[in-house]
Each structure stands twice: as structure tokens, then as C-alpha cells.
PDB file of C-alpha atoms in Angstrom:
ATOM      1  CA  MET A 196      29.056   3.047  16.605  1.00  0.00           C
ATOM      2  CA  VAL A 197      25.901   4.490  14.289  1.00  0.00           C
ATOM      3  CA  ALA A 198      23.161   4.302  16.680  1.00  0.00           C
ATOM      4  CA  ARG A 199      19.787   2.367  15.725  1.00  0.00           C
ATOM      5  CA  PRO A 200      17.245   4.381  14.240  1.00  0.00           C
ATOM      6  CA  THR A 201      14.142   4.884  17.210  1.00  0.00           C
ATOM      7  CA  ARG A 202      11.009   3.123  15.825  1.00  0.00           C
ATOM      8  CA  ARG A 203       9.313   6.351  15.467  1.00  0.00           C
ATOM      9  CA  ALA A 204      11.734   7.567  12.940  1.00  0.00           C
ATOM     10  CA  LEU A 205      11.308   4.187  10.492  1.00  0.00           C
ATOM     11  CA  LEU A 206       7.684   4.586  10.776  1.00  0.00           C
ATOM     12  CA  LEU A 207       8.151   9.192   9.542  1.00  0.00           C
ATOM     13  CA  ALA A 208      11.172   7.709   6.894  1.00  0.00           C
ATOM     14  CA  GLY A 209       9.881   7.449   3.182  1.00  0.00           C
ATOM     15  CA  SER A 210       7.900  10.995   2.401  1.00  0.00           C
ATOM     16  CA  GLY A 211       7.188  12.255  -0.646  1.00  0.00           C
ATOM     17  CA  ALA A 212       5.554  15.314  -3.171  1.00  0.00           C
ATOM     18  CA  VAL A 213       4.252  16.191  -5.491  1.00  0.00           C
ATOM     19  CA  THR A 214       2.806  17.642  -9.004  1.00  0.00           C
ATOM     20  CA  LEU A 215       0.746  15.012 -10.113  1.00  0.00           C
ATOM     21  CA  SER A 216      -0.594  14.482 -14.200  1.00  0.00           C
ATOM     22  CA  VAL A 217      -3.929  12.692 -13.599  1.00  0.00           C
ATOM     23  CA  GLY A 218      -5.670  11.220 -16.318  1.00  0.00           C
ATOM     24  CA  GLY A 219      -9.331  10.670 -17.365  1.00  0.00           C
ATOM     25  CA  GLY A 220      -9.549  13.963 -18.796  1.00  0.00           C
ATOM     26  CA  PHE A 221      -8.758  16.378 -15.282  1.00  0.00           C
ATOM     27  CA  ALA A 222      -5.869  18.329 -16.406  1.00  0.00           C
ATOM     28  CA  ALA A 223      -2.391  18.482 -14.202  1.00  0.00           C
ATOM     29  CA  ARG A 224      -2.542  20.840 -10.879  1.00  0.00           C
ATOM     30  CA  GLU A 225      -0.480  21.298  -8.365  1.00  0.00           C
ATOM     31  CA  LEU A 226      -1.209  19.287  -5.461  1.00  0.00           C
ATOM     32  CA  THR A 227       1.370  20.035  -2.834  1.00  0.00           C
ATOM     33  CA  ARG A 228       4.631  21.756  -2.771  1.00  0.00           C
ATOM     34  CA  PRO A 229       7.748  19.255  -3.105  1.00  0.00           C
ATOM     35  CA  ARG A 230       8.517  17.319   0.015  1.00  0.00           C
ATOM     36  CA  PRO A 231      12.014  15.851   0.582  1.00  0.00           C
ATOM     37  CA  GLY A 232      12.693  12.035   0.841  1.00  0.00           C
ATOM     38  CA  PRO A 233      14.395   9.319  -1.040  1.00  0.00           C
ATOM     39  CA  ALA A 234      12.432   8.315  -4.240  1.00  0.00           C
ATOM     40  CA  PRO A 235      12.593   5.045  -5.920  1.00  0.00           C
ATOM     41  CA  GLU A 236      14.322   4.957  -9.566  1.00  0.00           C
ATOM     42  CA  LEU A 237      11.322   4.687 -11.702  1.00  0.00           C
ATOM     43  CA  PRO A 238      10.420   2.289 -14.834  1.00  0.00           C
ATOM     44  CA  ASP A 239       9.997   3.491 -18.177  1.00  0.00           C
ATOM     45  CA  ALA A 240       6.818   3.184 -18.586  1.00  0.00           C
ATOM     46  CA  PRO A 241       3.863   6.225 -18.327  1.00  0.00           C
ATOM     47  CA  ALA A 242       0.784   6.509 -16.078  1.00  0.00           C
ATOM     48  CA  GLY A 243      -2.695   5.372 -16.905  1.00  0.00           C
ATOM     49  CA  ASP A 244      -5.366   7.032 -15.372  1.00  0.00           C
ATOM     50  CA  GLU A 245      -4.381   8.291 -12.439  1.00  0.00           C
ATOM     51  CA  ARG A 246      -6.560  10.416 -10.069  1.00  0.00           C
ATOM     52  CA  LEU A 247      -6.450  12.298  -7.220  1.00  0.00           C
ATOM     53  CA  VAL A 248      -9.927  13.960  -5.799  1.00  0.00           C
ATOM     54  CA  ARG A 249     -11.104  14.632  -2.661  1.00  0.00           C
ATOM     55  CA  ARG A 250     -14.515  12.711  -1.357  1.00  0.00           C
ATOM     56  CA  GLU A 251     -16.140  12.528   2.278  1.00  0.00           C
ATOM     57  CA  SER A 252     -14.917   9.914   4.479  1.00  0.00           C
ATOM     58  CA  ALA A 253     -18.104   8.854   7.002  1.00  0.00           C
ATOM     59  CA  ALA A 254     -15.854   6.376   8.566  1.00  0.00           C
ATOM     60  CA  ARG A 255     -13.261   9.192   9.391  1.00  0.00           C
ATOM     61  CA  GLY A 256     -15.526  11.941  10.043  1.00  0.00           C
ATOM     62  CA  ARG A 257     -13.597  14.130   7.204  1.00  0.00           C
ATOM     63  CA  ALA A 258     -12.902  14.474   3.679  1.00  0.00           C
ATOM     64  CA  VAL A 259      -9.989  12.661   2.360  1.00  0.00           C
ATOM     65  CA  ASP A 260      -8.109  12.291  -0.435  1.00  0.00           C
ATOM     66  CA  PHE A 261      -8.920   9.122  -3.239  1.00  0.00           C
ATOM     67  CA  TRP A 262      -6.066   8.196  -5.340  1.00  0.00           C
ATOM     68  CA  THR A 263      -6.817   5.280  -7.903  1.00  0.00           C
ATOM     69  CA  ALA A 264      -4.191   4.291 -11.053  1.00  0.00           C
ATOM     70  CA  VAL A 265      -5.357   1.960 -13.964  1.00  0.00           C
ATOM     71  CA  PRO A 266      -2.967   0.241 -16.166  1.00  0.00           C
ATOM     72  CA  ALA A 267      -1.920   2.574 -19.087  1.00  0.00           C
ATOM     73  CA  GLY A 268      -3.752   0.603 -21.709  1.00  0.00           C
ATOM     74  CA  HIS A 269      -6.745  -0.484 -19.870  1.00  0.00           C
ATOM     75  CA  GLY A 270      -8.937   2.317 -19.888  1.00  0.00           C
ATOM     76  CA  ASP A 271     -10.332   3.891 -17.276  1.00  0.00           C
ATOM     77  CA  GLY A 272     -10.231   0.051 -15.485  1.00  0.00           C
ATOM     78  CA  ARG A 273     -13.644  -1.105 -15.538  1.00  0.00           C
ATOM     79  CA  GLY A 274     -14.037  -4.545 -14.320  1.00  0.00           C
ATOM     80  CA  LEU A 275     -10.741  -4.552 -13.141  1.00  0.00           C
ATOM     81  CA  PRO A 276      -9.827  -5.909  -9.738  1.00  0.00           C
ATOM     82  CA  VAL A 277      -8.325  -3.480  -7.074  1.00  0.00           C
ATOM     83  CA  CYS A 278      -5.185  -3.544  -4.518  1.00  0.00           C
ATOM     84  CA  LEU A 279      -5.677  -1.158  -1.602  1.00  0.00           C
ATOM     85  CA  VAL A 280      -3.552   0.740  -0.834  1.00  0.00           C
ATOM     86  CA  LEU A 281      -2.257   2.063   2.942  1.00  0.00           C
ATOM     87  CA  HIS A 282       0.269   3.990   3.141  1.00  0.00           C
ATOM     88  CA  GLY A 283       3.074   4.601   5.992  1.00  0.00           C
ATOM     89  CA  ALA A 284       3.302   7.263   8.727  1.00  0.00           C
ATOM     90  CA  SER A 285       4.926  10.097   6.698  1.00  0.00           C
ATOM     91  CA  ALA A 286       3.144   9.439   2.726  1.00  0.00           C
ATOM     92  CA  THR A 287      -0.112  10.609   1.738  1.00  0.00           C
ATOM     93  CA  PRO A 288      -2.015   9.322  -1.546  1.00  0.00           C
ATOM     94  CA  ARG A 289      -0.353  12.927  -2.326  1.00  0.00           C
ATOM     95  CA  ASP A 290       2.998  11.748  -2.818  1.00  0.00           C
ATOM     96  CA  TYR A 291       2.251   8.641  -5.001  1.00  0.00           C
ATOM     97  CA  ALA A 292       2.863   9.977  -8.262  1.00  0.00           C
ATOM     98  CA  ARG A 293       6.539  10.941  -6.938  1.00  0.00           C
ATOM     99  CA  PHE A 294       6.647   7.516  -6.447  1.00  0.00           C
ATOM    100  CA  GLY A 295       6.202   6.371  -9.454  1.00  0.00           C
ATOM    101  CA  LEU A 296       3.530   3.791  -8.242  1.00  0.00           C
ATOM    102  CA  ALA A 297       1.313   4.106 -11.233  1.00  0.00           C
ATOM    103  CA  ARG A 298       4.019   3.382 -13.764  1.00  0.00           C
ATOM    104  CA  PHE A 299       5.281   0.414 -12.142  1.00  0.00           C
ATOM    105  CA  LEU A 300       1.730  -0.900 -12.193  1.00  0.00           C
ATOM    106  CA  THR A 301       1.751  -0.236 -16.157  1.00  0.00           C
ATOM    107  CA  ASP A 302       5.540  -1.728 -16.452  1.00  0.00           C
ATOM    108  CA  ALA A 303       3.833  -4.669 -14.819  1.00  0.00           C
ATOM    109  CA  THR A 304       1.458  -5.078 -16.443  1.00  0.00           C
ATOM    110  CA  ARG A 305       3.315  -4.811 -20.130  1.00  0.00           C
ATOM    111  CA  ARG A 306       5.980  -7.736 -18.048  1.00  0.00           C
ATOM    112  CA  GLY A 307       2.890  -9.848 -18.346  1.00  0.00           C
ATOM    113  CA  THR A 308       1.103  -9.181 -14.469  1.00  0.00           C
ATOM    114  CA  ALA A 309      -2.628  -9.489 -15.071  1.00  0.00           C
ATOM    115  CA  PRO A 310      -4.108  -5.938 -14.765  1.00  0.00           C
ATOM    116  CA  PHE A 311      -5.793  -4.246 -11.780  1.00  0.00           C
ATOM    117  CA  VAL A 312      -6.297  -1.227 -10.265  1.00  0.00           C
ATOM    118  CA  LEU A 313      -4.195   0.219  -6.674  1.00  0.00           C
ATOM    119  CA  ALA A 314      -6.617   2.387  -5.539  1.00  0.00           C
ATOM    120  CA  GLY A 315      -6.151   4.337  -1.542  1.00  0.00           C
ATOM    121  CA  ALA A 316      -7.377   7.505   0.338  1.00  0.00           C
ATOM    122  CA  THR A 317      -5.493   8.817   3.795  1.00  0.00           C
ATOM    123  CA  GLY A 318      -5.541   7.099   6.750  1.00  0.00           C
ATOM    124  CA  GLY A 319      -3.473   9.710   8.899  1.00  0.00           C
ATOM    125  CA  ARG A 320      -1.058   8.219  11.287  1.00  0.00           C
ATOM    126  CA  LEU A 321      -3.383   5.703  12.785  1.00  0.00           C
ATOM    127  CA  SER A 322      -1.889   2.807  12.402  1.00  0.00           C
ATOM    128  CA  TRP A 323      -5.437   2.359   9.970  1.00  0.00           C
ATOM    129  CA  ARG A 324      -6.717   1.557  13.667  1.00  0.00           C
ATOM    130  CA  PRO A 325      -9.570   3.211  14.910  1.00  0.00           C
ATOM    131  CA  SER A 326      -9.231   6.579  17.651  1.00  0.00           C
ATOM    132  CA  GLY A 327     -12.585   7.405  18.862  1.00  0.00           C
ATOM    133  CA  ALA A 328     -15.244   8.392  15.893  1.00  0.00           C
ATOM    134  CA  ASP A 329     -11.709   8.389  13.559  1.00  0.00           C
ATOM    135  CA  ASP A 330     -11.901   4.895  12.065  1.00  0.00           C
ATOM    136  CA  PRO A 331      -9.915   4.484   8.884  1.00  0.00           C
ATOM    137  CA  GLN A 332      -9.979   0.516   9.017  1.00  0.00           C
ATOM    138  CA  ARG A 333     -13.498   0.618   8.769  1.00  0.00           C
ATOM    139  CA  MET A 334     -12.903   3.802   5.752  1.00  0.00           C
ATOM    140  CA  VAL A 335     -10.882   0.527   3.989  1.00  0.00           C
ATOM    141  CA  ARG A 336     -13.241  -2.269   4.500  1.00  0.00           C
ATOM    142  CA  GLU A 337     -16.380  -0.295   3.220  1.00  0.00           C
ATOM    143  CA  GLU A 338     -15.864   2.755   1.866  1.00  0.00           C
ATOM    144  CA  LEU A 339     -13.215   2.127  -0.182  1.00  0.00           C
ATOM    145  CA  PRO A 340     -14.839  -0.691  -1.994  1.00  0.00           C
ATOM    146  CA  ALA A 341     -17.985   1.508  -2.447  1.00  0.00           C
ATOM    147  CA  TRP A 342     -16.050   3.961  -3.824  1.00  0.00           C
ATOM    148  CA  CYS A 343     -13.959   2.056  -6.424  1.00  0.00           C
ATOM    149  CA  ALA A 344     -17.414   0.300  -7.537  1.00  0.00           C
ATOM    150  CA  GLU A 345     -18.910   3.051  -8.456  1.00  0.00           C
ATOM    151  CA  ARG A 346     -16.160   3.360 -10.808  1.00  0.00           C
ATOM    152  CA  GLY A 347     -17.138   0.377 -12.685  1.00  0.00           C
ATOM    153  CA  PHE A 348     -13.853  -1.442 -10.854  1.00  0.00           C
ATOM    154  CA  ASP A 349     -14.341  -4.947  -9.498  1.00  0.00           C
ATOM    155  CA  ALA A 350     -14.860  -4.669  -6.054  1.00  0.00           C
ATOM    156  CA  GLY A 351     -16.051  -7.640  -4.952  1.00  0.00           C
ATOM    157  CA  ARG A 352     -12.064  -8.861  -6.152  1.00  0.00           C
ATOM    158  CA  VAL A 353      -9.138  -7.343  -3.305  1.00  0.00           C
ATOM    159  CA  ALA A 354      -6.273  -7.500  -2.159  1.00  0.00           C
ATOM    160  CA  ALA A 355      -3.874  -4.983  -0.048  1.00  0.00           C
ATOM    161  CA  TRP A 356      -0.339  -3.478  -0.378  1.00  0.00           C
ATOM    162  CA  GLY A 357       1.073  -1.609   2.402  1.00  0.00           C
ATOM    163  CA  TRP A 358       4.568  -0.315   3.581  1.00  0.00           C
ATOM    164  CA  SER A 359       5.981   0.395   6.917  1.00  0.00           C
ATOM    165  CA  MET A 360       2.770   1.369   8.972  1.00  0.00           C
ATOM    166  CA  GLY A 361       0.615   0.345   5.844  1.00  0.00           C
ATOM    167  CA  GLY A 362       2.278  -2.783   5.961  1.00  0.00           C
ATOM    168  CA  PHE A 363       0.979  -3.475   9.756  1.00  0.00           C
ATOM    169  CA  GLY A 364      -2.906  -2.085   8.560  1.00  0.00           C
ATOM    170  CA  ALA A 365      -2.988  -4.475   5.425  1.00  0.00           C
ATOM    171  CA  LEU A 366      -1.765  -7.181   7.978  1.00  0.00           C
ATOM    172  CA  LEU A 367      -4.295  -5.824  10.542  1.00  0.00           C
ATOM    173  CA  LEU A 368      -6.632  -5.648   7.854  1.00  0.00           C
ATOM    174  CA  ALA A 369      -6.589  -9.346   6.516  1.00  0.00           C
ATOM    175  CA  GLU A 370      -6.853 -10.466  10.377  1.00  0.00           C
ATOM    176  CA  THR A 371      -9.487  -8.012  11.195  1.00  0.00           C
ATOM    177  CA  PHE A 372     -11.612  -9.775   8.265  1.00  0.00           C
ATOM    178  CA  PRO A 373     -10.514 -13.296   7.600  1.00  0.00           C
ATOM    179  CA  GLY A 374     -11.030 -14.431   3.739  1.00  0.00           C
ATOM    180  CA  TRP A 375     -11.939 -10.868   2.011  1.00  0.00           C
ATOM    181  CA  LEU A 376      -8.246 -10.159   1.046  1.00  0.00           C
ATOM    182  CA  ARG A 377      -6.894 -12.250  -1.912  1.00  0.00           C
ATOM    183  CA  ALA A 378      -3.645 -11.790  -1.213  1.00  0.00           C
ATOM    184  CA  VAL A 379      -1.455  -9.073   1.118  1.00  0.00           C
ATOM    185  CA  ALA A 380       2.316  -7.570   0.096  1.00  0.00           C
ATOM    186  CA  ALA A 381       3.505  -5.765   3.309  1.00  0.00           C
ATOM    187  CA  PHE A 382       7.232  -3.783   2.895  1.00  0.00           C
ATOM    188  CA  SER A 383       8.903  -3.365   6.028  1.00  0.00           C
ATOM    189  CA  PRO A 384       5.545  -3.821   7.791  1.00  0.00           C
ATOM    190  CA  ALA A 385       5.949  -1.851  11.352  1.00  0.00           C
ATOM    191  CA  VAL A 386       5.233  -5.022  14.075  1.00  0.00           C
ATOM    192  CA  ARG A 387       6.540  -5.587  17.065  1.00  0.00           C
ATOM    193  CA  GLY A 388       6.302  -8.355  19.564  1.00  0.00           C
ATOM    194  CA  GLY A 389       2.647  -8.604  21.034  1.00  0.00           C
ATOM    195  CA  ASP A 390       0.971  -6.247  19.220  1.00  0.00           C
ATOM    196  CA  ALA A 391      -2.277  -6.629  17.146  1.00  0.00           C
ATOM    197  CA  VAL A 392      -0.841  -8.070  13.820  1.00  0.00           C
ATOM    198  CA  LEU A 393       1.575 -10.599  16.229  1.00  0.00           C
ATOM    199  CA  THR A 394      -1.463 -11.869  18.808  1.00  0.00           C
ATOM    200  CA  GLY A 395      -3.858 -11.966  16.147  1.00  0.00           C
ATOM    201  CA  VAL A 396      -1.368 -13.834  13.425  1.00  0.00           C
ATOM    202  CA  ALA A 397      -3.354 -16.917  13.511  1.00  0.00           C
ATOM    203  CA  ARG A 398      -6.092 -15.706  11.630  1.00  0.00           C
ATOM    204  CA  LEU A 399      -3.944 -15.241   8.650  1.00  0.00           C
ATOM    205  CA  ARG A 400      -4.799 -19.268   7.500  1.00  0.00           C
ATOM    206  CA  GLY A 401      -5.197 -18.904   3.872  1.00  0.00           C
ATOM    207  CA  THR A 402      -4.463 -15.304   3.136  1.00  0.00           C
ATOM    208  CA  PRO A 403      -1.324 -15.235   0.162  1.00  0.00           C
ATOM    209  CA  VAL A 404       1.165 -12.877   2.569  1.00  0.00           C
ATOM    210  CA  GLY A 405       4.278 -12.196   1.138  1.00  0.00           C
ATOM    211  CA  LEU A 406       7.011  -9.624   3.013  1.00  0.00           C
ATOM    212  CA  TRP A 407      10.111  -8.044   1.755  1.00  0.00           C
ATOM    213  CA  CYS A 408      12.045  -5.971   3.926  1.00  0.00           C
ATOM    214  CA  GLY A 409      15.502  -4.113   3.424  1.00  0.00           C
ATOM    215  CA  ARG A 410      18.798  -6.126   5.239  1.00  0.00           C
ATOM    216  CA  GLN A 411      19.589  -2.546   6.664  1.00  0.00           C
ATOM    217  CA  ASP A 412      16.348  -1.626   7.952  1.00  0.00           C
ATOM    218  CA  GLY A 413      15.773  -1.828  11.676  1.00  0.00           C
ATOM    219  CA  LEU A 414      12.425  -3.612  11.402  1.00  0.00           C
ATOM    220  CA  LEU A 415      14.297  -6.598  10.011  1.00  0.00           C
ATOM    221  CA  SER A 416      14.389  -8.732  12.873  1.00  0.00           C
ATOM    222  CA  GLU A 417      10.828  -8.333  13.635  1.00  0.00           C
ATOM    223  CA  VAL A 418       9.835  -9.315   9.988  1.00  0.00           C
ATOM    224  CA  ARG A 419      11.826 -11.561  10.291  1.00  0.00           C
ATOM    225  CA  ALA A 420       9.749 -13.037  13.471  1.00  0.00           C
ATOM    226  CA  LEU A 421       6.964 -11.931  11.592  1.00  0.00           C
ATOM    227  CA  ALA A 422       7.185 -14.535   9.135  1.00  0.00           C
ATOM    228  CA  ARG A 423       8.047 -17.188  11.505  1.00  0.00           C
ATOM    229  CA  ALA A 424       4.621 -16.892  13.779  1.00  0.00           C
ATOM    230  CA  LEU A 425       2.437 -17.217  10.189  1.00  0.00           C
ATOM    231  CA  PRO A 426       0.680 -19.582  10.412  1.00  0.00           C
ATOM    232  CA  GLU A 427       1.619 -20.825   6.969  1.00  0.00           C
ATOM    233  CA  PRO A 428       4.541 -20.087   5.256  1.00  0.00           C
ATOM    234  CA  PRO A 429       4.433 -16.515   3.259  1.00  0.00           C
ATOM    235  CA  VAL A 430       4.477 -17.005  -0.507  1.00  0.00           C
ATOM    236  CA  ARG A 431       7.585 -14.598  -0.624  1.00  0.00           C
ATOM    237  CA  ALA A 432      10.175 -14.083   2.031  1.00  0.00           C
ATOM    238  CA  GLU A 433      12.563 -11.168   0.864  1.00  0.00           C
ATOM    239  CA  TYR A 434      15.592  -9.903   2.207  1.00  0.00           C
ATOM    240  CA  ALA A 435      17.890  -7.626   0.251  1.00  0.00           C
ATOM    241  CA  ASP A 436      20.859  -4.826   0.694  1.00  0.00           C
ATOM    242  CA  GLY A 437      18.483  -1.407   1.679  1.00  0.00           C
ATOM    243  CA  ARG A 438      16.833   0.727   4.226  1.00  0.00           C
ATOM    244  CA  HIS A 439      13.424   1.894   5.797  1.00  0.00           C
ATOM    245  CA  ASP A 440      12.758   3.530   2.502  1.00  0.00           C
ATOM    246  CA  PHE A 441      11.553   4.102  -1.445  1.00  0.00           C
ATOM    247  CA  THR A 442      14.804   3.835  -2.970  1.00  0.00           C
ATOM    248  CA  TYR A 443      14.912  -0.358  -1.561  1.00  0.00           C
ATOM    249  CA  TRP A 444      10.982  -0.456  -1.906  1.00  0.00           C
ATOM    250  CA  GLY A 445      10.976   0.531  -5.538  1.00  0.00           C
ATOM    251  CA  THR A 446      13.128  -2.666  -6.506  1.00  0.00           C
ATOM    252  CA  VAL A 447      11.094  -4.850  -5.022  1.00  0.00           C
ATOM    253  CA  ILE A 448       7.640  -3.262  -6.057  1.00  0.00           C
ATOM    254  CA  PRO A 449       7.895  -5.180  -9.446  1.00  0.00           C
ATOM    255  CA  ASP A 450       8.000  -8.890  -7.934  1.00  0.00           C
ATOM    256  CA  ALA A 451       4.472  -7.447  -5.216  1.00  0.00           C
ATOM    257  CA  PHE A 452       2.822  -6.296  -8.145  1.00  0.00           C
ATOM    258  CA  ALA A 453       3.519 -10.195  -9.916  1.00  0.00           C
ATOM    259  CA  LEU A 454       2.336 -11.771  -7.093  1.00  0.00           C
ATOM    260  CA  LEU A 455      -1.071  -9.048  -6.094  1.00  0.00           C
ATOM    261  CA  GLY A 456      -1.808  -9.716 -10.398  1.00  0.00           C
ATOM    262  CA  SER A 457      -1.705 -13.490 -10.091  1.00  0.00           C
ATOM    263  CA  ALA A 458      -4.122 -13.740  -6.765  1.00  0.00           C
ATOM    264  CA  LEU A 459      -6.020 -11.433  -8.474  1.00  0.00           C
ATOM    265  CA  ALA A 460      -6.653 -13.066 -11.863  1.00  0.00           C
ATOM    266  CA  ARG A 461      -8.338 -16.261  -9.391  1.00  0.00           C
ATOM    267  CA  PRO A 462     -11.803 -16.979 -10.410  1.00  0.00           C
TER     268      PRO A 462
END
């Protein structure tokens, strides 16, 4: 009999690597040594203007990595809406190039999805909730949009996407600030009965929610319970063969990006 993975093991799944070639005139540089972990099959599309810089976060009381990606063919992304990216427990923005997120974004626009920008910063392992003076949720709500506005992005049209711990964080963000996000896409969100997301689920009314989870993921029953508990049916609730890693999540990124692009394109 195969033992069920522990919740901690699930949250720590999917770590990444990587050497990042950043756009916008930045030279390629090695940011961190490669780390083992599943990676998605990447689309045959280039990254556009992809950047990783350090920013001082007052909300977190430290410097954080701030990552952005603009789809190829859309210059520096000026005027484009923004999807905020909330990572899982074992990933950081330094892993996003290995996951190919910028390439998936370009591929989505080439397939007809309305263009948007991806933007994310390091949130630590606090489930995107405040802990003492460290408040990654406030960083996402206040500082990330301000940093995006400085780049000329349209920070008035915002959605959120996250996986595992980040999926939990994206849903909690939508509940904490009802009506702010155009949509939420959550891959295998690390939810469970009685947690903050489930107890506050009524506040998701009016926010389009997409849920994806692998059938071999230990969180599947919890994600299905969340789908049933939503005050309105999710705009997506997809369950296919796959585990709690980017080998599976990469297969559903195109569907999620289509949903997010449609929500962000609304006037």
C-alpha cells in the first residue's frame, strides 16, 4: 500500500532552478544554482521582456525578488493589465524561467489570448498571510501594483494566479479584498476544511474562480470540496491525470491563461 503524501510534502513539491535570460536590454546572468524538481514541457515560443530585479518591500521588511514577464511582440508591456503570480512553498521568482512562465505567456497570446503581463515577488513560506511585521499579502495588494505602475503596466486591471500554497494565497487575497481581482486561477490550492479560505468562501461571490487539480494529487478531495463550497459555480473546475507538480500544472497553464486574459481584457 502506498502511503498518502503528507500535507507538508505536497506544499514543498515543485521546486525549480535556474539561469534566467532577462529581456529589456539586460544581460543573461546566473541567478541561482539549479535545483532538482519536475518541470513542464515548454511551448515552442520565446520569452518576451522578462526581468528579475531586487526591490525593497516595506510590507515584508526586506529586499525581495520582483519578476515580470511581457509576451513577445508587446514591447515593454506598457498599458497591459497584470496577473499577479503567487508561488508555492518551494518555489520563488528565481524559478519562473525554468518553469517557462514567460514562454507560456507568449504562446497564449499567439493562440489568441488577450495580452497581459505576469508579475510576482518573493512571499516566503507564510501562506501569503501576515506573520508579525512580515506581511506578504500587503506586499501583493499594495506594493506589487505600485511597482507594476512604475513600469507603465495597467495596475487598475488585476487578476491573480497561484499554485499550491500560492493558490491558497490567491484565493485568500480575493476574499480579503472583494471585487479587486478580475479573476483567480488556482492550481491545486492547499486548502482544507475549516481554514481561512473555506471559512471566508462567501466573499468570493462576484469573482470568477478557476480551479485545476491532478487526480493523483493528495489535495484533490479538498479542492473538489472547495469547488462545491463556492458561492457561485467556478468558471473552471478541471481534474485530469497528474500529481502535485509542474509536470501536471504545465499542461493546464494554457487554459488558465485563456481564462485570465479574457477577464483582464474586459473594459
